[in-house]
Structure formats: C-alpha cells, structure tokens
Short mmCIF file of C-alpha atoms and ligand atoms in Angstrom, two decimals:
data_model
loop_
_atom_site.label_atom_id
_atom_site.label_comp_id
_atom_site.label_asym_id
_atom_site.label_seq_id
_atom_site.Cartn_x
_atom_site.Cartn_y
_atom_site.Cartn_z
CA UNK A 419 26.30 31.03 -12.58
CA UNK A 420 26.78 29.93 -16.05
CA UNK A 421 25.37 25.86 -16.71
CA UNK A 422 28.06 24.52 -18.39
CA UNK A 423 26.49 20.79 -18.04
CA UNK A 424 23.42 18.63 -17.92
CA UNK A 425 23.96 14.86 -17.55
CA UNK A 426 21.07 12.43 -17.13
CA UNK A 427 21.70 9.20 -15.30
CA UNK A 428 19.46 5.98 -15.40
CA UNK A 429 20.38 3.12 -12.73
CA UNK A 430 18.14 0.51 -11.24
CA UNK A 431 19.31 0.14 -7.66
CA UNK A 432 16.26 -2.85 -7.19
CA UNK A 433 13.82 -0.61 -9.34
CA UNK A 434 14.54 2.52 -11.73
CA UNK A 435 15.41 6.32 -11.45
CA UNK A 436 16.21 8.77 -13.17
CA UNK A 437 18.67 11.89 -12.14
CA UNK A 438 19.25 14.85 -13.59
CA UNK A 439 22.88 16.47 -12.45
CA UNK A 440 23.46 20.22 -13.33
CA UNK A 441 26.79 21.42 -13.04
CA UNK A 442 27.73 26.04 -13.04
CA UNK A 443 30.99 26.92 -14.13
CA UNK A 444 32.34 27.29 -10.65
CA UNK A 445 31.89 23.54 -10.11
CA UNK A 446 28.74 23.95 -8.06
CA UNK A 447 26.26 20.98 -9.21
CA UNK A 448 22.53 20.65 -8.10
CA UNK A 449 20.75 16.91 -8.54
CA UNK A 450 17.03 16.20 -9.69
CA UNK A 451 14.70 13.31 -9.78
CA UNK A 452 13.03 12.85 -13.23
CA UNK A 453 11.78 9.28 -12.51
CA UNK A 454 8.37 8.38 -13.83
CA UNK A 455 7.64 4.90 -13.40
CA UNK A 456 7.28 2.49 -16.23
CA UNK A 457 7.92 5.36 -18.92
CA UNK A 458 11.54 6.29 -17.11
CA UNK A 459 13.30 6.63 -20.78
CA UNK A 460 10.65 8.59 -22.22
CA UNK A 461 11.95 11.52 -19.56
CA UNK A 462 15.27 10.66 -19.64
CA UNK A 463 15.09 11.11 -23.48
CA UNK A 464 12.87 14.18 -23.30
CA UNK A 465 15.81 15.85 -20.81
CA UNK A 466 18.67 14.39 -23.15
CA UNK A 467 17.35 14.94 -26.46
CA UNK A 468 15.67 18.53 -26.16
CA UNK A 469 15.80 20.04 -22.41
CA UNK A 470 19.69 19.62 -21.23
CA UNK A 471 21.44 21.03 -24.78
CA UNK A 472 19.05 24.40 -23.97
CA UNK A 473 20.70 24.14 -20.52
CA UNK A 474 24.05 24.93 -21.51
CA UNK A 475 24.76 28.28 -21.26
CA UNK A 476 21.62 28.90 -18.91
CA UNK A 477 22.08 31.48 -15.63
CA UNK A 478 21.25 28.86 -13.01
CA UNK A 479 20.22 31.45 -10.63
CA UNK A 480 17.11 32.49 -12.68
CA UNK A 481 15.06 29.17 -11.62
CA UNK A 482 11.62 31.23 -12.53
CA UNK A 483 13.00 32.50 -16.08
CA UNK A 484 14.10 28.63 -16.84
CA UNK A 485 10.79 26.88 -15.52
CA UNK A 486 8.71 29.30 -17.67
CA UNK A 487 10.87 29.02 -20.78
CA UNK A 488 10.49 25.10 -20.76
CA UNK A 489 6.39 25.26 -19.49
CA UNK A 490 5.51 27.82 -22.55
CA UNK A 491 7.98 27.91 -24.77
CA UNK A 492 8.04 24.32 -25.65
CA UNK A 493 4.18 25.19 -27.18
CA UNK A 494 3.38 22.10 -26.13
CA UNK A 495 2.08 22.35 -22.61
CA UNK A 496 1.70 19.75 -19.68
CA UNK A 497 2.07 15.95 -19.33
CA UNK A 498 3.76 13.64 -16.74
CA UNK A 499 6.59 13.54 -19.39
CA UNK A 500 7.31 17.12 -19.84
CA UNK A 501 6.43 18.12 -15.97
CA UNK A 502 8.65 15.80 -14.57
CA UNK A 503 11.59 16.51 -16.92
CA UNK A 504 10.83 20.46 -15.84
CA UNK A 505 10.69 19.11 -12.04
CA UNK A 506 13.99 17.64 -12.17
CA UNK A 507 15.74 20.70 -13.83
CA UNK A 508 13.84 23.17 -11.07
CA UNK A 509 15.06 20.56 -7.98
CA UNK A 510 18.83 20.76 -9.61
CA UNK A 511 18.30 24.68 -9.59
CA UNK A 512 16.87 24.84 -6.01
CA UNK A 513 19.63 22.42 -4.88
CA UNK A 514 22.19 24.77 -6.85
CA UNK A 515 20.69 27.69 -5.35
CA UNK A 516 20.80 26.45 -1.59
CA UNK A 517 24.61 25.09 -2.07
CA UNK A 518 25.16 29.17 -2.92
CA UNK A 519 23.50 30.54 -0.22
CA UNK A 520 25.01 27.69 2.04
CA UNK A 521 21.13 27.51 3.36
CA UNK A 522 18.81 24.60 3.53
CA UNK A 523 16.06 24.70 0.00
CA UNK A 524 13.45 25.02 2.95
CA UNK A 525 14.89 28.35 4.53
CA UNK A 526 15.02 29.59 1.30
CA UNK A 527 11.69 28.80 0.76
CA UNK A 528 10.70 30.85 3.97
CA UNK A 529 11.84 28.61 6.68
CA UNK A 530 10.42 26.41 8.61
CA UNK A 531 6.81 26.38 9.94
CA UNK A 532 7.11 23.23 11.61
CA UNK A 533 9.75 20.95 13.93
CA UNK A 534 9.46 17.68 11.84
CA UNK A 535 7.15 16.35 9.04
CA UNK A 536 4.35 14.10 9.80
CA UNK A 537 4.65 10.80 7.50
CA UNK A 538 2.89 7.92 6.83
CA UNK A 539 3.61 4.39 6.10
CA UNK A 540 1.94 1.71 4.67
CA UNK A 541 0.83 -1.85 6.30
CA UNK A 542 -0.74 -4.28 4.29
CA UNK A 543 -1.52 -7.90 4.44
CA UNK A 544 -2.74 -11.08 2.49
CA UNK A 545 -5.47 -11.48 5.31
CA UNK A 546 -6.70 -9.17 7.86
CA UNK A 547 -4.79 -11.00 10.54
CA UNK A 548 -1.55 -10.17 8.47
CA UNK A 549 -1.81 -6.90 8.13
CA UNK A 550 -2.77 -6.28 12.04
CA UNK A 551 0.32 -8.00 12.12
CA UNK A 552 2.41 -5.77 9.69
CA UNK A 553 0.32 -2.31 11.60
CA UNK A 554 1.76 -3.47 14.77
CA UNK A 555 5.48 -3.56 13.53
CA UNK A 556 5.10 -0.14 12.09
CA UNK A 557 3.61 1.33 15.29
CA UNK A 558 6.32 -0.11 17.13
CA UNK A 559 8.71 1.90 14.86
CA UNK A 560 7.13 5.63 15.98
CA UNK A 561 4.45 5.55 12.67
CA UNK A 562 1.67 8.10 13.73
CA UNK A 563 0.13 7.74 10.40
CA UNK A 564 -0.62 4.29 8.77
CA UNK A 565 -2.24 3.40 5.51
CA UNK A 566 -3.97 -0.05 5.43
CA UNK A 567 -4.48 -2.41 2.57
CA UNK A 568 -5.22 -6.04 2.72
CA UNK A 569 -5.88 -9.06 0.29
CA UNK A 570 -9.31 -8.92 -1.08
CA UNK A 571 -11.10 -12.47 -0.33
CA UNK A 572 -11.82 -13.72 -3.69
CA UNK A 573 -9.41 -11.44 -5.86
CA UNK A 574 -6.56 -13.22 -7.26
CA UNK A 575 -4.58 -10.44 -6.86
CA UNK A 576 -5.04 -6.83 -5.92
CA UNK A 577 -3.43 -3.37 -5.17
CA UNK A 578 -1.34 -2.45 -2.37
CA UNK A 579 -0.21 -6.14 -1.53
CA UNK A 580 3.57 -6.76 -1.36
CA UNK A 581 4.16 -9.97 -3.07
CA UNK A 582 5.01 -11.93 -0.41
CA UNK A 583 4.49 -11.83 3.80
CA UNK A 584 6.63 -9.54 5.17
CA UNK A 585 7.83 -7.54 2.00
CA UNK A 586 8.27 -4.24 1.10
CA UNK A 587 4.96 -3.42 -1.15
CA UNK A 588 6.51 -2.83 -4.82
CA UNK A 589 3.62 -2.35 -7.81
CA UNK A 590 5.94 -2.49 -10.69
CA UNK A 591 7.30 -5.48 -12.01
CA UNK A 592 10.34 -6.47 -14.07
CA UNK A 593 9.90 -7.79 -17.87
CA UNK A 594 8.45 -6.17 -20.81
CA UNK A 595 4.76 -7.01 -20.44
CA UNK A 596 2.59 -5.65 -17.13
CA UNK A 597 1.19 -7.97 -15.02
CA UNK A 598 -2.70 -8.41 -14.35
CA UNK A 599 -4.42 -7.72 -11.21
CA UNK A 600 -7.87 -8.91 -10.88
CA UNK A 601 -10.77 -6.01 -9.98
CA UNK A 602 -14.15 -6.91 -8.27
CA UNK A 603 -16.11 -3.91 -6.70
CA UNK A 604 -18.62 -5.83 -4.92
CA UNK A 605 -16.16 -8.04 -3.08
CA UNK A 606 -14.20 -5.11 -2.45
CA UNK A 607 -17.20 -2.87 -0.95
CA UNK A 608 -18.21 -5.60 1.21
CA UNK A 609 -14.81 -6.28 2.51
CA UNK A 610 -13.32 -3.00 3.34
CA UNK A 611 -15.37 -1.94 6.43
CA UNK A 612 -14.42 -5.23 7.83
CA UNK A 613 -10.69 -4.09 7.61
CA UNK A 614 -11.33 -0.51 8.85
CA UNK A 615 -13.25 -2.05 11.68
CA UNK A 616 -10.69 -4.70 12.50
CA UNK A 617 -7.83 -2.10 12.64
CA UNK A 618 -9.69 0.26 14.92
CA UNK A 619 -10.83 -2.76 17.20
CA UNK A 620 -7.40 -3.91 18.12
CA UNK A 621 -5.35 -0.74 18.00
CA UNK A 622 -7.55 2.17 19.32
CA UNK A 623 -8.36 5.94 17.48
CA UNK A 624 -5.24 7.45 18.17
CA UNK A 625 -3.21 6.95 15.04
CA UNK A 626 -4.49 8.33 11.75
CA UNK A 627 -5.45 5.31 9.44
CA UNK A 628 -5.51 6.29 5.85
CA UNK A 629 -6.73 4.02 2.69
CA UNK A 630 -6.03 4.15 -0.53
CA UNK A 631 -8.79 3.00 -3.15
CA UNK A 632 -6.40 3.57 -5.91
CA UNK A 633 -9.20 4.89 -8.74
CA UNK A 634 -11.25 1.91 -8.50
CA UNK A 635 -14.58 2.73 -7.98
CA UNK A 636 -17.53 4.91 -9.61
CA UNK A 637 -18.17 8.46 -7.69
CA UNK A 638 -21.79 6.54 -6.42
CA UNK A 639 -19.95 4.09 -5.38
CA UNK A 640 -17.34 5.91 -3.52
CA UNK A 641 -19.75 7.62 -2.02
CA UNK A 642 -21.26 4.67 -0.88
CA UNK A 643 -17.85 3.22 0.65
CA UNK A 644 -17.06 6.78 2.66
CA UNK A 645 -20.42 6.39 3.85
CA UNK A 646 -20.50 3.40 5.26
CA UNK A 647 -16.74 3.69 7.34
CA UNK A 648 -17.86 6.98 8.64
CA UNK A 649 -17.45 5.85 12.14
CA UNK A 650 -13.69 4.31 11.56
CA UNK A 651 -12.88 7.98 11.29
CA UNK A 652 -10.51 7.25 8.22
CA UNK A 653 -7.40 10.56 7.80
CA UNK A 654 -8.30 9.96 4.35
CA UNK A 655 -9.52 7.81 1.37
CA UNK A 656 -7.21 8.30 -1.50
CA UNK A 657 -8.15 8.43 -5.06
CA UNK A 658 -11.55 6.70 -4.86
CA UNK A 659 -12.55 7.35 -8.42
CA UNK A 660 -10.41 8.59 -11.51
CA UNK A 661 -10.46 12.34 -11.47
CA UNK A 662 -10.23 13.56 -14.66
CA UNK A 663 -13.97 14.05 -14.28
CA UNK A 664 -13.67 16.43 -11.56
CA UNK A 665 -17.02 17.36 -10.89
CA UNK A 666 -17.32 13.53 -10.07
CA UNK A 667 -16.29 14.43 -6.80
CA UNK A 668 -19.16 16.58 -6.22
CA UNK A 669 -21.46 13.50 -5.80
CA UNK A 670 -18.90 12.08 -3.21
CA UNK A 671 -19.25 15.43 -1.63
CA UNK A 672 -22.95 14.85 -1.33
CA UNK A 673 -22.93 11.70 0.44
CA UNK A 674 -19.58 11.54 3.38
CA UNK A 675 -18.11 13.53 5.65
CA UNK A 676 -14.91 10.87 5.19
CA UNK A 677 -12.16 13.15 4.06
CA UNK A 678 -10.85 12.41 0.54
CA UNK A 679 -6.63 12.47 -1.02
CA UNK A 680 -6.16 13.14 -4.57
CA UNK A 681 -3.29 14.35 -7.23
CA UNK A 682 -0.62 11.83 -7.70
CA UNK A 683 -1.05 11.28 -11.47
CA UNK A 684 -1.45 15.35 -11.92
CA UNK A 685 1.08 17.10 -12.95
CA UNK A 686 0.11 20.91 -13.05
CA UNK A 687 -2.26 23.00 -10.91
CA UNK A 688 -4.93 22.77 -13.93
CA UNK A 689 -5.72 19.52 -12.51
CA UNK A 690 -6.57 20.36 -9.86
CA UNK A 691 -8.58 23.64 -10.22
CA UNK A 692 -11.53 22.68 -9.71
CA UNK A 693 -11.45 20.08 -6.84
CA UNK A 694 -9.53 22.86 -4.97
CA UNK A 695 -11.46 25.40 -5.54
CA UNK A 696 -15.06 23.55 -5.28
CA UNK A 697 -13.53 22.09 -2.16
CA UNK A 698 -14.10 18.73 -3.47
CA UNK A 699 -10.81 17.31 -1.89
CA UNK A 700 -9.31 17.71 1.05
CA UNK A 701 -5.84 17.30 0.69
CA UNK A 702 -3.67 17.65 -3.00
CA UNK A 703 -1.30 14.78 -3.53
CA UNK A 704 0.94 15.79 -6.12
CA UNK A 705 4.60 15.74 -6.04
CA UNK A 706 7.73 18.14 -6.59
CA UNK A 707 9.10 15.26 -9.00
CA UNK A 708 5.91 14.66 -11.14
CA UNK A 709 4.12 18.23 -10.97
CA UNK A 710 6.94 20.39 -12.04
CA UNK A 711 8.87 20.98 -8.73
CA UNK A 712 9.24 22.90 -6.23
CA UNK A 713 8.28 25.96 -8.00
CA UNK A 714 5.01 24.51 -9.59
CA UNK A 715 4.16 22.66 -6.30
CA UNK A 716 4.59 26.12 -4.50
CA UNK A 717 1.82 27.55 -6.66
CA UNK A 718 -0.09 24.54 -6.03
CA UNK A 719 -0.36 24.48 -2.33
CA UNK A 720 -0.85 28.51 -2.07
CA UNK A 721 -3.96 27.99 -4.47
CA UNK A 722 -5.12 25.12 -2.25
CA UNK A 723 -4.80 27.20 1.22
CA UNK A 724 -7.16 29.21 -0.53
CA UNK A 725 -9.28 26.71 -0.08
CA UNK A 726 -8.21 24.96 3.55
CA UNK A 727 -7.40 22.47 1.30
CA UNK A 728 -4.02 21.14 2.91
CA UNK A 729 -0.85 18.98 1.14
CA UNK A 730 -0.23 15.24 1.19
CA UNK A 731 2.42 14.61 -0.91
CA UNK A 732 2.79 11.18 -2.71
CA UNK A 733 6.08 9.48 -1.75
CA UNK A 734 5.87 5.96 -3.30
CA UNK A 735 9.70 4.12 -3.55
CA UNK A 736 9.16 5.23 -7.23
CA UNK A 737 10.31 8.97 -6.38
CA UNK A 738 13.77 8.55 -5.46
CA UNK A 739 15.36 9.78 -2.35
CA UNK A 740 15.81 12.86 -4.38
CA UNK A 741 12.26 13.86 -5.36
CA UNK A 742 11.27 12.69 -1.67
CA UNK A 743 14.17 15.08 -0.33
CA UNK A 744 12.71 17.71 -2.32
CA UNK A 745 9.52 16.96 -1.04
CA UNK A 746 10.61 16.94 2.84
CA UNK A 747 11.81 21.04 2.11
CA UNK A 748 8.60 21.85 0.68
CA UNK A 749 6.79 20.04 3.90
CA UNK A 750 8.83 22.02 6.27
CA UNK A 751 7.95 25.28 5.20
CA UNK A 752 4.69 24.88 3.71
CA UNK A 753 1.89 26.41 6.35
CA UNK A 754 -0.77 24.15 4.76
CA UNK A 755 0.93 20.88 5.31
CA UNK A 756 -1.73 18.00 5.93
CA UNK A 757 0.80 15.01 5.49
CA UNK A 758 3.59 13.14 3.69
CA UNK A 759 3.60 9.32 2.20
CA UNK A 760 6.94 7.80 3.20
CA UNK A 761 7.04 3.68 1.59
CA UNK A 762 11.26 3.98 2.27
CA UNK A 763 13.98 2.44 0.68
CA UNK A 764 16.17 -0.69 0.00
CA UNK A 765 19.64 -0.91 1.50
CA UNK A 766 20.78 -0.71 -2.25
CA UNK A 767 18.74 2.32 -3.36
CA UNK A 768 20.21 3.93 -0.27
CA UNK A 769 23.79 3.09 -1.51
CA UNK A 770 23.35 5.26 -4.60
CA UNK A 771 21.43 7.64 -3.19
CA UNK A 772 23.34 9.09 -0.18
CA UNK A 773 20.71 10.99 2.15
CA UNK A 774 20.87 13.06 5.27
CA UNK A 775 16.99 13.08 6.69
CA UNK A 776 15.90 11.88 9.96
CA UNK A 777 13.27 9.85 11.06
CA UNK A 778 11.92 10.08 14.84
CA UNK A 779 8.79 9.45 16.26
CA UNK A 780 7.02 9.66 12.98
CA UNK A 781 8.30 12.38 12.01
CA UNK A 782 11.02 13.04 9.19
CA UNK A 783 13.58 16.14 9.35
CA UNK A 784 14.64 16.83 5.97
CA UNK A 785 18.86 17.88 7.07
CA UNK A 786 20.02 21.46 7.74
CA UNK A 787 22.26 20.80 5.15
CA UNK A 788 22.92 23.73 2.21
CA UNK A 789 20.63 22.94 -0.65
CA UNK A 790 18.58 19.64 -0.89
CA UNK A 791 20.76 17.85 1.44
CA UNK A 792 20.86 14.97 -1.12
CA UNK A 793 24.03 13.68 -3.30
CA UNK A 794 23.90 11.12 -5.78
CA UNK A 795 27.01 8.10 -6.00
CA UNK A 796 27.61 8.45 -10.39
CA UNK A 797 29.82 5.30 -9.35
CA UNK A 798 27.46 3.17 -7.75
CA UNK A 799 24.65 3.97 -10.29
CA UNK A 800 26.98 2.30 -13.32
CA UNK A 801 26.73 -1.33 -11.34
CA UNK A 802 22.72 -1.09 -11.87
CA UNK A 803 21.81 -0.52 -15.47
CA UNK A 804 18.52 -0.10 -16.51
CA UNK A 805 15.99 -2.89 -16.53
CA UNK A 806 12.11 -2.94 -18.43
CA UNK A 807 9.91 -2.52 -16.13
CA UNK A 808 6.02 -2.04 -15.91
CA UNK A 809 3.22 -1.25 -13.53
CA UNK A 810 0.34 -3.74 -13.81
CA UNK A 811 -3.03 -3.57 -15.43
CA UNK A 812 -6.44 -4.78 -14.21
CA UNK A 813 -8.94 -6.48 -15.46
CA UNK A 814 -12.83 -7.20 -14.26
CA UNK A 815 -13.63 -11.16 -13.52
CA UNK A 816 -15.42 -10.60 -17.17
CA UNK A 817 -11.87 -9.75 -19.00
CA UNK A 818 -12.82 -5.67 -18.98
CA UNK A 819 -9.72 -3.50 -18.69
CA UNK A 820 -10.42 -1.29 -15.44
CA UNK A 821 -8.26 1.12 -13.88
CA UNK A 822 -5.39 -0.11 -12.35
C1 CS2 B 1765 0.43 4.82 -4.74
C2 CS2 B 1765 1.58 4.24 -5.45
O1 CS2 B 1765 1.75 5.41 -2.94
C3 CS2 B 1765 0.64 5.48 -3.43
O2 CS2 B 1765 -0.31 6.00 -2.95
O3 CS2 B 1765 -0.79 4.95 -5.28
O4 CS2 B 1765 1.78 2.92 -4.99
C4 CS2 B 1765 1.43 4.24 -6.98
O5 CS2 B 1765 0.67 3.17 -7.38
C5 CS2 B 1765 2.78 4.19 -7.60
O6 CS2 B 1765 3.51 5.27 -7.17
C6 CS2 B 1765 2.68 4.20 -9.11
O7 CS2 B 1765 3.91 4.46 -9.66
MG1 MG B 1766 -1.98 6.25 -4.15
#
C-alpha cells in the first residue's frame, strides 16, 4: 500500500477548509480535514512544504508507524499547526484503511457501542425572546441537546450571536483585520441566569441545555456563575476560564456541582492531563481534526474513562464535513461518549463536501459506508478559492485585550 501522492486542497465553499487527499498505488485514496481557522495556510503549508513529500513512498497501512514518525521525529513537538496537519494525514489513513477492509472507520475501531450519536445544536438570539424563538425551531427539528447564547444587554457585540435574526452563527469574518467584540463580566454575570431561567420556564427540563462561556471569565468568577444556575440544571458550561492554568479549575471544583466542557483549543492529551486526571472536567472537547486524529483522540478518551470523564467533541462549521465525519466514527464506538456539537452546514459547503450521515431524532448515524463515508468534489472546490479570513478579538469597555 505504497503512497504514491499527497495533494492539499484549499477552497472556501462560504468559509475555508483545508483537505488533505492521499492516494496508494492501487488507486485507493483516503481524505483528511486539516482546517484550522484563521491560520488555514499555515497547515496547508506545513502539509505541503514538509509533511506530504515524506509521504511518498510511505506504507499507508502502518497508520501508528506514520503518526509517531511525524509527532517525534519532527523534534519539535505539539501545536494546533503541527497536530492538525498529523490529524489530517491519520483521517486519510483511517479512511484508506476502511476503503481496504470495505468496513466502516468505526467497526474498525471496535464497532459500535451505540445506535446513533447524541448531538447538539446551537440557538442563540439578539434578545431573550429571540432566542426562545430560535430554541423552539430547533426542538421542532428532533434537537435533544441545545446550547443557548443570547445578546448581552449593554455589549455591543458578543460571542455566539449570528449576525443577523435568523442566521446561521459564523465567528469568523472575511478581510484581513479581525473584528472586535466588546467584553463586560459584570453585565454578563448578571444576565446569564436570566437566560437559563427563561429557557427552562417556557420549555420544561427535558432537553439538555448546554452554555458556552467561551474563556471569558476568572476561575472565582466561574465559580460564581455555576453557582448561581445550579438549579437550571445546565448539561454543561463550556470553557468558563482559559485553561492553560489547569489547576484553575480546581477552585471551580470547589464551589458547583454544574458540570463543566473543555478542550477545543488542545491539541494533544498533555493538555489535558491534569483536568482529567484531577477530575476537574467533566467532559474533553477536543477534536479528531485539531488533536491529532483519530489515533491521538483514541488515547485521549481511554485516559479520560479513567477518570468517568466522558467525550464532547467540538463540531463548529469550521471542521469540515470531513473532520466532523471522522468525529461521528469515533462517537459510535467510543464507550465513554458524553456528546457531540453539530452547528451544520451551508447548501454550498455541502456541494463540495459530499456526505452520507443521517440525522433523526437528534441523533446523527455516521454511514455504514467502507472507510469515513466522506468524498470530497476536487471540481467544485476550484470555483471557491481561498479568501482572508479572521476570528475576532475582544476588548474590555476600557480598551484591554481579553480573551476572545
Ligand atoms: C465554539 C466555536 O463551537 C464552539 O463551541 O467555541 O464557535 C469556536 O469559537 C470556533 O470553532 C473557533 O474556530
Ligand atoms: Mg466552544
């Protein structure tokens, strides 16, 4: 199963992805996502310029052998760069592997230990009214699992928004320069249990709400905010304080029983060790396509069952349909499976990237079809070159930079 080619494509189907395409010399090819949002070339160059000439001439079949000859012996270990280059080679190589085996990736990750995968959606809204709206319209579409964000009263602008009513929710933005969004912690501390209380008012306990605080807030603070929407009985807050100071968390710990989400900026299970294994988290957010794939994420979620610590994989629009099919086979067969983000796609997006999951009831099937299921359109890709694009910044009332 000699490689004899590695091609990197970039198109912008309404926003930008990356794909890796592997090709054996018996004409079998496997696809991977290497998209990393507002640094896409960075990969793409990374893949191109070092990772794909190595390629050539590679056994495909040894997946292991390949994933720890680019982790160690590039020297140079970790990074969103490097991991998701590695991730996209190691979904290629899964997708190569299951197209050989004519099985699905998740059989040959074990099979399945469930019927469908749970997913969540998001509803958001300029006003609370708006987004009871939006949570309606999802419900009425089988969503089990919602995430709710609304307008902060008072913020000019803030995360998890869509730009206008009724629109898909889309943080990057076109152009060279990010945009701004506006940060105030007090307005945002004394607005949110008016949301969480609004929600549950109108729509009942049934459905798991979920929240994402998106690294705003100090771990005091955070624990103040879990605290205090105890009794909206919340699935999860997500990232409620940066987490590069893990034993941050402990203080959160100290303070709520409301169940924290974390991991979508790691990239390798060193990120993680300690919130897994102090059981500071509750469930591990990080992706095939930005955590080295399916073979890193593996070692992830083992390590976190340790630990009853369960998966909730990110799946923003900025993973393509690849890295989100990728996901959907580690979902099916992994027995610690908490939950998975799904924000969909655009018509367009879809045209490029031609997918076989299901969605029913609120729950997503990932295809029974050999390998990821997945196939990329090379021809429809070359009508959507590349465009800048950026994720915003934020900034306190006072000018500070915070964390966006
Ligand atoms: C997010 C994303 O889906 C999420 O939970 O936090 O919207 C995230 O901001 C983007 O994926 C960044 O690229
Ligand atoms: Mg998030």
């Amino acid at each position: 199963m000699k490689i004899i080619k590695a091609e990197v494509f970039v198109t912008c189907p309404d926003r930008n992805f990356v794909t890796l395409k592997i090709t054996t010399e018996e004409g079998v090819y496997g696809i991977g996502d290497a998209t990393l949002n507002g640094r896409e070339l960075s990969v793409a160059s990374y893949l191109q310029d070092h990772l794909c000439p190595q390629l050539v001439g590679m056994d495909a079949s040894r997946i292991e052998d390949i994933w720890q000859t680019f982790y160690r012996g590039a020297y140079w270990r970790r990074g969103p760069v490097t991991m998701t280059a590695i991730a996209a080679i190691d979904m290629a190589l899964w997708d190569i592997k299951g197209k050989v085996a004519g099985m699905p990736v998740y059989d040959l990750l074990g099979g399945a230990s469930r019927e469908g995968v749970m997913v969540y959606c998001h509803a958001t809204g300029h006003s609370i009214d708006e987004l009871l709206e939006d949570y309606a319209k999802h419900q009425e579409m089988g969503f089990k699992a919602i995430r709710v964000q609304a307008k902060v009263p008072g913020i000019a602008s803030n995360y998890g928004i869509s730009k206008s009513k009724g629109a898909a929710y889309e943080p990057a933005s076109k152009g060279i320069r990010p945009d701004v969004e506006s940060w105030s912690t007090e307005k945002y501390l004394n607005f949110a249990p008016k949301m969480f209380e609004a929600v549950r008012n109108k729509f009942g306990f049934d459905d798991h709400i979920l929240h994402d605080i998106h690294h705003r807030l100090t771990p005091m603070e955070a624990a103040r905010l879990g605290k205090s929407v105890e009794d909206y009985k919340l699935f999860w807050m997500e990232d409620p304080t940066p987490a590069e100071n893990q034993e941050g968390f402990r203080l959160i710990r100290q303070h709520t029983t409301t169940p924290i989400a974390v991991g979508e900026v790691f990239n390798s299970i060193w990120d993680c060790k300690q919130l897994i294994e102090e059981q500071l988290i509750d469930y591990i957010r990080s992706t095939v396509t930005h955590a080295g794939g399916i073979t890193h994420m593996r070692r992830i979620a083992d390590f976190a069952a340790m630990y009853q610590v369960r998966t909730g994989s990110h799946g923003p629009s900025d993973i393509s349909p690849i890295g989100m099919a990728a996901g959907l086979h580690l979902d099916m067969w992994v027995p610690n499976f908490g939950l998975q983000e799904f924000m969909g796609y655009s018509e367009r997006m879809l045209s490029v990237f031609e997918t076989n999951w299901t969605f029913e009831n609120g729950y997503m099937h990932p295809s029974n079809k050999p390998g990821l299921g997945i196939d990329f359109n090379e021809e429809e890709a070359k009508k959507y070159p590349y465009q800048p694009a950026n994720l915003p910044i934020a900034r306190l009332e006072d000018g500070t930079l915070w964390n966006w």
